[in-house]
Amino acid sequence: RKEVEQDPGPFNVPEGATVAFNCTYSNSASQSFFWYRQDCRKEPKLLMSVYSSGNEDGRFTAQLNRASQYISLLIRDSKLSDSATYLCVVFASGGSYIPTFGRGTSLIVHP
Amino acid sequence: DVKVTQSSRYLVKRTGEKVFLECVQDMDHENMFWYRQDPGLGLRLIYFSYDVKMKEKGDIPEGYSVSREKKERFSLILESASTNQTSMYLCASARAGFYEQYFGPGTRLTVT
């Protein structure tokens, strides 16, 4: 079983919609979590970190549920420019800076 | 801005050829990584390096080797290219002690 799992989608939503993705991880000792965004034919770029208490960055909210071992990304008021693949990234404990990437969730925002 | 560059955007090689993929970063980052990305499989770590001349195997090192002679440069070597190594190859760098990785634009390698 892959350590980090995401629903590949695609999630097809109209502009203005709210959409949420989950990412589950199997290593209960995982310490650090992030969301990256990858546009078509482009490299991944860091979108936001995921903090235990949850965090917001504009229209984006990231949350961590340690008990159920998943992180989530909520996008409010979707824009056409939000269309991309969203990758969750998990780092194990012990000061490891080697990430495990999920396979990504594709989001398509249509007019 | 951090810049990570890769030597080629597109590369076509024949089976059995030796292939060099070069990656250069300009932010004095200690850590560098090579990934391949395939549809449905996501990003998979091939090798990483946390210092000059240091290297560690990732999840899928078979058929690959790496070289890091200078801090800013990390090379991926396919000793004898095979068709199953056709993929998008992404290089990344990160500052020691930090999680954020900065990726290069990728090299799409086709082995025929």
mmCIF file of C-alpha atoms in Angstrom, chain A residues 32 34 36 38 41 43-44 46 87 91 96-99 101 103, chain B residues 33 35 37 40-41 43 45 48 97-101 103-105:
data_model
loop_
_atom_site.group_PDB
_atom_site.id
_atom_site.type_symbol
_atom_site.label_atom_id
_atom_site.label_comp_id
_atom_site.label_asym_id
_atom_site.label_seq_id
_atom_site.Cartn_x
_atom_site.Cartn_y
_atom_site.Cartn_z
ATOM 1 C CA SER A 32 5.403 17.580 8.512
ATOM 2 C CA PHE A 34 2.605 20.304 2.717
ATOM 3 C CA TYR A 36 2.215 21.576 -3.709
ATOM 4 C CA GLN A 38 1.573 21.527 -10.336
ATOM 5 C CA ARG A 41 3.554 20.612 -18.112
ATOM 6 C CA GLU A 43 7.134 21.810 -12.213
ATOM 7 C CA PRO A 44 5.545 21.464 -8.751
ATOM 8 C CA LEU A 46 4.913 24.851 -2.844
ATOM 9 C CA LEU A 87 0.147 17.122 -4.577
ATOM 10 C CA PHE A 91 7.812 14.033 5.790
ATOM 11 C CA SER A 96 14.161 13.471 7.721
ATOM 12 C CA TYR A 97 13.952 15.953 4.887
ATOM 13 C CA ILE A 98 13.105 13.281 2.371
ATOM 14 C CA PRO A 99 9.529 13.714 1.205
ATOM 15 C CA PHE A 101 4.637 12.648 -2.517
ATOM 16 C CA ARG A 103 0.140 10.984 -6.788
ATOM 17 C CA PHE B 33 17.092 15.548 -5.452
ATOM 18 C CA TYR B 35 12.748 12.410 -9.282
ATOM 19 C CA GLN B 37 7.264 11.500 -12.749
ATOM 20 C CA GLY B 40 -0.598 7.504 -12.467
ATOM 21 C CA LEU B 41 2.559 6.948 -10.425
ATOM 22 C CA LEU B 43 6.748 11.693 -8.229
ATOM 23 C CA LEU B 45 12.579 9.747 -5.684
ATOM 24 C CA PHE B 48 19.283 12.606 -3.302
ATOM 25 C CA GLY B 97 17.030 21.905 7.596
ATOM 26 C CA PHE B 98 14.152 23.206 5.491
ATOM 27 C CA TYR B 99 11.385 21.272 3.852
ATOM 28 C CA GLU B 100 10.498 23.438 0.892
ATOM 29 C CA GLN B 101 11.848 22.058 -2.360
ATOM 30 C CA PHE B 103 12.009 22.246 -8.714
ATOM 31 C CA GLY B 104 13.568 22.665 -12.104
ATOM 32 C CA PRO B 105 11.379 22.715 -15.235
#
